[in-house]
PDB file of C-alpha atoms in Angstrom:
ATOM      1  CA  MET A   1    -148.811 192.697   3.126  1.00 65.00           C
ATOM      2  CA  LEU A   2    -148.481 189.048   2.084  1.00 70.00           C
ATOM      3  CA  ASP A   3    -151.279 186.701   2.940  1.00 84.00           C
ATOM      4  CA  ARG A   4    -150.922 182.950   3.305  1.00 85.00           C
ATOM      5  CA  GLY A   5    -151.773 182.224  -0.349  1.00 85.00           C
ATOM      6  CA  LYS A   6    -149.079 184.544  -1.685  1.00 84.00           C
ATOM      7  CA  ILE A   7    -146.504 183.112   0.724  1.00 84.00           C
ATOM      8  CA  ALA A   8    -147.413 179.591  -0.388  1.00 87.00           C
ATOM      9  CA  VAL A   9    -147.038 180.516  -4.082  1.00 86.00           C
ATOM     10  CA  LEU A  10    -143.703 182.266  -3.497  1.00 85.00           C
ATOM     11  CA  SER A  11    -142.472 179.298  -1.450  1.00 87.00           C
ATOM     12  CA  MET A  12    -143.387 176.871  -4.253  1.00 91.00           C
ATOM     13  CA  PHE A  13    -141.660 179.121  -6.801  1.00 86.00           C
ATOM     14  CA  ALA A  14    -138.503 179.295  -4.648  1.00 86.00           C
ATOM     15  CA  LEU A  15    -138.556 175.514  -4.158  1.00 88.00           C
ATOM     16  CA  ALA A  16    -138.888 175.015  -7.927  1.00 89.00           C
ATOM     17  CA  ILE A  17    -135.835 177.208  -8.569  1.00 86.00           C
ATOM     18  CA  VAL A  18    -133.785 175.322  -5.980  1.00 84.00           C
ATOM     19  CA  ALA A  19    -134.879 171.946  -7.427  1.00 87.00           C
ATOM     20  CA  ALA A  20    -134.042 173.043 -10.992  1.00 88.00           C
ATOM     21  CA  ALA A  21    -130.607 174.295  -9.935  1.00 85.00           C
ATOM     22  CA  PHE A  22    -129.916 171.028  -8.116  1.00 81.00           C
ATOM     23  CA  ALA A  23    -131.029 168.953 -11.129  1.00 81.00           C
ATOM     24  CA  TRP A  24    -128.779 170.958 -13.452  1.00 77.00           C
ATOM     25  CA  TRP A  25    -125.813 170.581 -11.084  1.00 74.00           C
ATOM     26  CA  TRP A  26    -126.471 166.836 -10.613  1.00 73.00           C
ATOM     27  CA  ASN A  27    -126.644 166.140 -14.353  1.00 66.00           C
ATOM     28  CA  PHE A  28    -123.549 168.222 -15.037  1.00 67.00           C
ATOM     29  CA  ARG A  29    -121.538 166.352 -12.388  1.00 70.00           C
ATOM     30  CA  ARG A  30    -122.834 163.020 -13.709  1.00 69.00           C
ATOM     31  CA  SER A  31    -121.186 163.524 -17.096  1.00 77.00           C
ATOM     32  CA  GLU A  32    -118.152 165.679 -16.329  1.00 86.00           C
ATOM     33  CA  ARG A  33    -115.512 163.060 -17.165  1.00 90.00           C
ATOM     34  CA  CYS A  34    -117.358 161.940 -20.302  1.00 91.00           C
ATOM     35  CA  LEU A  35    -117.445 165.520 -21.516  1.00 89.00           C
ATOM     36  CA  ALA A  36    -113.687 165.788 -20.980  1.00 90.00           C
ATOM     37  CA  PHE A  37    -113.134 162.445 -22.749  1.00 92.00           C
ATOM     38  CA  TYR A  38    -115.245 163.141 -25.851  1.00 92.00           C
ATOM     39  CA  GLY A  39    -115.096 166.906 -26.047  1.00 90.00           C
ATOM     40  CA  SER A  40    -118.180 169.107 -26.134  1.00 89.00           C
ATOM     41  CA  GLU A  41    -118.909 168.818 -29.866  1.00 92.00           C
ATOM     42  CA  ALA A  42    -118.627 165.018 -29.910  1.00 93.00           C
ATOM     43  CA  ALA A  43    -120.738 164.693 -26.757  1.00 92.00           C
ATOM     44  CA  ALA A  44    -123.431 166.883 -28.309  1.00 93.00           C
ATOM     45  CA  LEU A  45    -123.441 164.707 -31.438  1.00 94.00           C
ATOM     46  CA  ILE A  46    -123.701 161.513 -29.413  1.00 95.00           C
ATOM     47  CA  ARG A  47    -126.694 163.003 -27.598  1.00 93.00           C
ATOM     48  CA  THR A  48    -128.531 164.611 -30.538  1.00 94.00           C
ATOM     49  CA  ALA A  49    -127.233 163.494 -33.957  1.00 95.00           C
ATOM     50  CA  PRO A  50    -130.167 162.774 -36.274  1.00 96.00           C
ATOM     51  CA  LEU A  51    -128.246 160.050 -38.127  1.00 96.00           C
ATOM     52  CA  VAL A  52    -126.810 157.046 -36.287  1.00 96.00           C
ATOM     53  CA  GLU A  53    -125.297 154.220 -38.310  1.00 96.00           C
ATOM     54  CA  ILE A  54    -123.413 151.002 -37.795  1.00 94.00           C
ATOM     55  CA  LEU A  55    -120.506 150.866 -40.220  1.00 93.00           C
ATOM     56  CA  GLU A  56    -119.048 147.511 -41.278  1.00 91.00           C
ATOM     57  CA  ILE A  57    -115.364 147.854 -42.110  1.00 85.00           C
ATOM     58  CA  ASP A  58    -113.509 145.602 -44.557  1.00 83.00           C
ATOM     59  CA  PRO A  59    -111.199 143.512 -42.353  1.00 80.00           C
ATOM     60  CA  ALA A  60    -108.682 143.174 -45.204  1.00 78.00           C
ATOM     61  CA  ASP A  61    -107.739 146.852 -45.360  1.00 75.00           C
ATOM     62  CA  GLY A  62    -109.344 148.148 -42.146  1.00 70.00           C
ATOM     63  CA  LYS A  63    -110.678 151.317 -43.766  1.00 76.00           C
ATOM     64  CA  ALA A  64    -113.177 150.612 -46.548  1.00 80.00           C
ATOM     65  CA  ILE A  65    -116.817 150.699 -45.489  1.00 84.00           C
ATOM     66  CA  VAL A  66    -118.601 147.652 -46.885  1.00 88.00           C
ATOM     67  CA  LYS A  67    -122.009 148.119 -45.223  1.00 91.00           C
ATOM     68  CA  ARG A  68    -124.040 150.857 -43.518  1.00 93.00           C
ATOM     69  CA  ILE A  69    -126.970 150.094 -41.226  1.00 94.00           C
ATOM     70  CA  ASP A  70    -129.159 153.039 -40.222  1.00 95.00           C
ATOM     71  CA  ILE A  71    -130.197 152.637 -36.580  1.00 95.00           C
ATOM     72  CA  SER A  72    -131.413 156.208 -36.085  1.00 94.00           C
ATOM     73  CA  GLN A  73    -134.880 155.004 -35.079  1.00 93.00           C
ATOM     74  CA  ALA A  74    -133.815 151.805 -33.326  1.00 93.00           C
ATOM     75  CA  PRO A  75    -135.653 150.938 -30.108  1.00 92.00           C
ATOM     76  CA  GLY A  76    -133.409 151.570 -27.134  1.00 91.00           C
ATOM     77  CA  LEU A  77    -131.084 153.999 -28.921  1.00 92.00           C
ATOM     78  CA  LEU A  78    -131.985 156.875 -26.620  1.00 93.00           C
ATOM     79  CA  ASN A  79    -130.925 154.850 -23.564  1.00 92.00           C
ATOM     80  CA  ALA A  80    -127.810 153.599 -25.341  1.00 93.00           C
ATOM     81  CA  ARG A  81    -126.815 157.196 -26.166  1.00 93.00           C
ATOM     82  CA  ALA A  82    -127.426 158.292 -22.579  1.00 92.00           C
ATOM     83  CA  ALA A  83    -125.199 155.485 -21.282  1.00 92.00           C
ATOM     84  CA  LEU A  84    -122.308 156.770 -23.401  1.00 94.00           C
ATOM     85  CA  LEU A  85    -122.584 160.169 -21.715  1.00 93.00           C
ATOM     86  CA  ASP A  86    -122.830 158.970 -18.110  1.00 91.00           C
ATOM     87  CA  ASP A  87    -119.631 158.768 -16.046  1.00 91.00           C
ATOM     88  CA  ALA A  88    -121.013 155.716 -14.237  1.00 89.00           C
ATOM     89  CA  SER A  89    -120.865 153.768 -17.539  1.00 91.00           C
ATOM     90  CA  PHE A  90    -117.067 153.841 -17.494  1.00 92.00           C
ATOM     91  CA  ASP A  91    -114.377 152.373 -15.292  1.00 90.00           C
ATOM     92  CA  TRP A  92    -112.158 155.430 -15.172  1.00 90.00           C
ATOM     93  CA  ASN A  93    -109.618 153.686 -12.906  1.00 89.00           C
ATOM     94  CA  ALA A  94    -108.976 150.738 -15.235  1.00 86.00           C
ATOM     95  CA  PRO A  95    -106.194 151.101 -17.775  1.00 85.00           C
ATOM     96  CA  PRO A  96    -107.638 151.411 -21.284  1.00 79.00           C
ATOM     97  CA  ALA A  97    -107.031 148.667 -23.831  1.00 75.00           C
ATOM     98  CA  ALA A  98    -104.050 149.206 -26.101  1.00 72.00           C
ATOM     99  CA  THR A  99    -106.171 149.167 -29.253  1.00 69.00           C
ATOM    100  CA  THR A 100    -109.537 148.209 -30.702  1.00 65.00           C
ATOM    101  CA  ALA A 101    -108.137 147.916 -34.239  1.00 66.00           C
ATOM    102  CA  THR A 102    -109.333 144.321 -34.746  1.00 73.00           C
ATOM    103  CA  VAL A 103    -112.978 145.393 -34.399  1.00 77.00           C
ATOM    104  CA  THR A 104    -114.698 145.676 -37.787  1.00 79.00           C
ATOM    105  CA  ARG A 105    -117.843 147.584 -36.723  1.00 87.00           C
ATOM    106  CA  MET A 106    -118.153 151.200 -35.713  1.00 91.00           C
ATOM    107  CA  VAL A 107    -121.053 153.418 -34.705  1.00 95.00           C
ATOM    108  CA  ARG A 108    -121.318 156.762 -36.494  1.00 96.00           C
ATOM    109  CA  PHE A 109    -123.225 159.723 -35.041  1.00 96.00           C
ATOM    110  CA  ALA A 110    -123.656 162.397 -37.730  1.00 96.00           C
ATOM    111  CA  ALA A 111    -125.287 165.753 -38.293  1.00 95.00           C
ATOM    112  CA  GLY A 112    -124.475 167.308 -41.651  1.00 92.00           C
ATOM    113  CA  GLU A 113    -120.710 167.316 -42.109  1.00 93.00           C
ATOM    114  CA  ARG A 114    -120.012 166.728 -38.410  1.00 94.00           C
ATOM    115  CA  GLU A 115    -119.535 163.174 -37.178  1.00 95.00           C
ATOM    116  CA  VAL A 116    -118.238 161.068 -34.308  1.00 95.00           C
ATOM    117  CA  LEU A 117    -117.086 157.495 -34.848  1.00 94.00           C
ATOM    118  CA  LEU A 118    -116.985 155.057 -31.943  1.00 94.00           C
ATOM    119  CA  ARG A 119    -115.502 151.575 -31.998  1.00 90.00           C
ATOM    120  CA  PHE A 120    -116.540 149.098 -29.285  1.00 88.00           C
ATOM    121  CA  ALA A 121    -114.323 146.149 -28.323  1.00 85.00           C
ATOM    122  CA  ALA A 122    -116.669 144.174 -26.076  1.00 72.00           C
ATOM    123  CA  GLY A 123    -114.074 141.554 -25.184  1.00 76.00           C
ATOM    124  CA  GLN A 124    -111.845 144.280 -23.766  1.00 80.00           C
ATOM    125  CA  GLN A 125    -114.761 146.436 -22.556  1.00 87.00           C
ATOM    126  CA  ALA A 126    -113.144 149.234 -24.554  1.00 89.00           C
ATOM    127  CA  LEU A 127    -114.547 152.215 -26.402  1.00 90.00           C
ATOM    128  CA  GLU A 128    -112.394 154.137 -28.868  1.00 91.00           C
ATOM    129  CA  VAL A 129    -113.145 157.524 -30.409  1.00 91.00           C
ATOM    130  CA  ILE A 130    -111.984 157.508 -34.039  1.00 87.00           C
ATOM    131  CA  PRO A 131    -109.742 159.106 -35.369  1.00 80.00           C
ATOM    132  CA  GLN A 132    -108.559 160.745 -32.121  1.00 84.00           C
ATOM    133  CA  GLY A 133    -107.594 157.337 -30.768  1.00 83.00           C
ATOM    134  CA  LYS A 134    -108.902 158.081 -27.289  1.00 90.00           C
ATOM    135  CA  ILE A 135    -109.729 154.815 -25.526  1.00 91.00           C
ATOM    136  CA  ALA A 136    -111.675 154.337 -22.304  1.00 92.00           C
ATOM    137  CA  THR A 137    -112.810 151.250 -20.415  1.00 92.00           C
ATOM    138  CA  LEU A 138    -116.555 150.683 -20.193  1.00 92.00           C
ATOM    139  CA  ASP A 139    -118.066 149.094 -17.117  1.00 91.00           C
ATOM    140  CA  PRO A 140    -119.200 145.471 -17.726  1.00 91.00           C
ATOM    141  CA  LYS A 141    -122.927 146.296 -17.824  1.00 91.00           C
ATOM    142  CA  THR A 142    -122.546 149.063 -20.415  1.00 91.00           C
ATOM    143  CA  SER A 143    -120.136 147.038 -22.540  1.00 89.00           C
ATOM    144  CA  SER A 144    -122.506 144.064 -22.502  1.00 90.00           C
ATOM    145  CA  GLY A 145    -125.479 146.290 -23.280  1.00 90.00           C
ATOM    146  CA  TRP A 146    -123.799 147.852 -26.321  1.00 90.00           C
ATOM    147  CA  LYS A 147    -122.641 144.421 -27.490  1.00 89.00           C
ATOM    148  CA  GLN A 148    -126.224 143.124 -27.365  1.00 90.00           C
ATOM    149  CA  PHE A 149    -127.556 146.294 -28.970  1.00 89.00           C
ATOM    150  CA  LEU A 150    -125.142 146.024 -31.921  1.00 88.00           C
ATOM    151  CA  GLU A 151    -125.743 142.280 -32.349  1.00 89.00           C
ATOM    152  CA  ARG A 152    -129.405 143.000 -33.139  1.00 90.00           C
ATOM    153  CA  TYR A 153    -128.251 144.428 -36.487  1.00 84.00           C
ATOM    154  CA  PRO A 154    -126.181 141.821 -38.362  1.00 81.00           C
TER     155      PRO A 154
END
């Protein structure tokens, strides 16, 4: 027979399971569209890549890397990464910009041979995944935040 103490413990355990299931479901739903946009491997790299760099591209040829800035330990990077994986950071109803090709800085998330390159066009509030060419529109707050974050590293 169960006494009051055992019922209380079992109730707390059941509540913990329900809360954990809800938290998992909530977080999954919060990033569903981002996962579809990036793909699972790219999303995992954005979240966990040990190396994060800003790449300066030569504007003359648009391909040559002229400077690398390691921001792997930069203050605020964890929040900046999380924003890229949150559906609320994007305006999914806005048409994406035609291109971000004039932008000469990219952010590289890398782990070993795997990498994801992102190009931000703050003026257009656009984010492009390179080389796939997928472009999405960031919400104004996220676009402004990434612009400020990248401007800290000239």
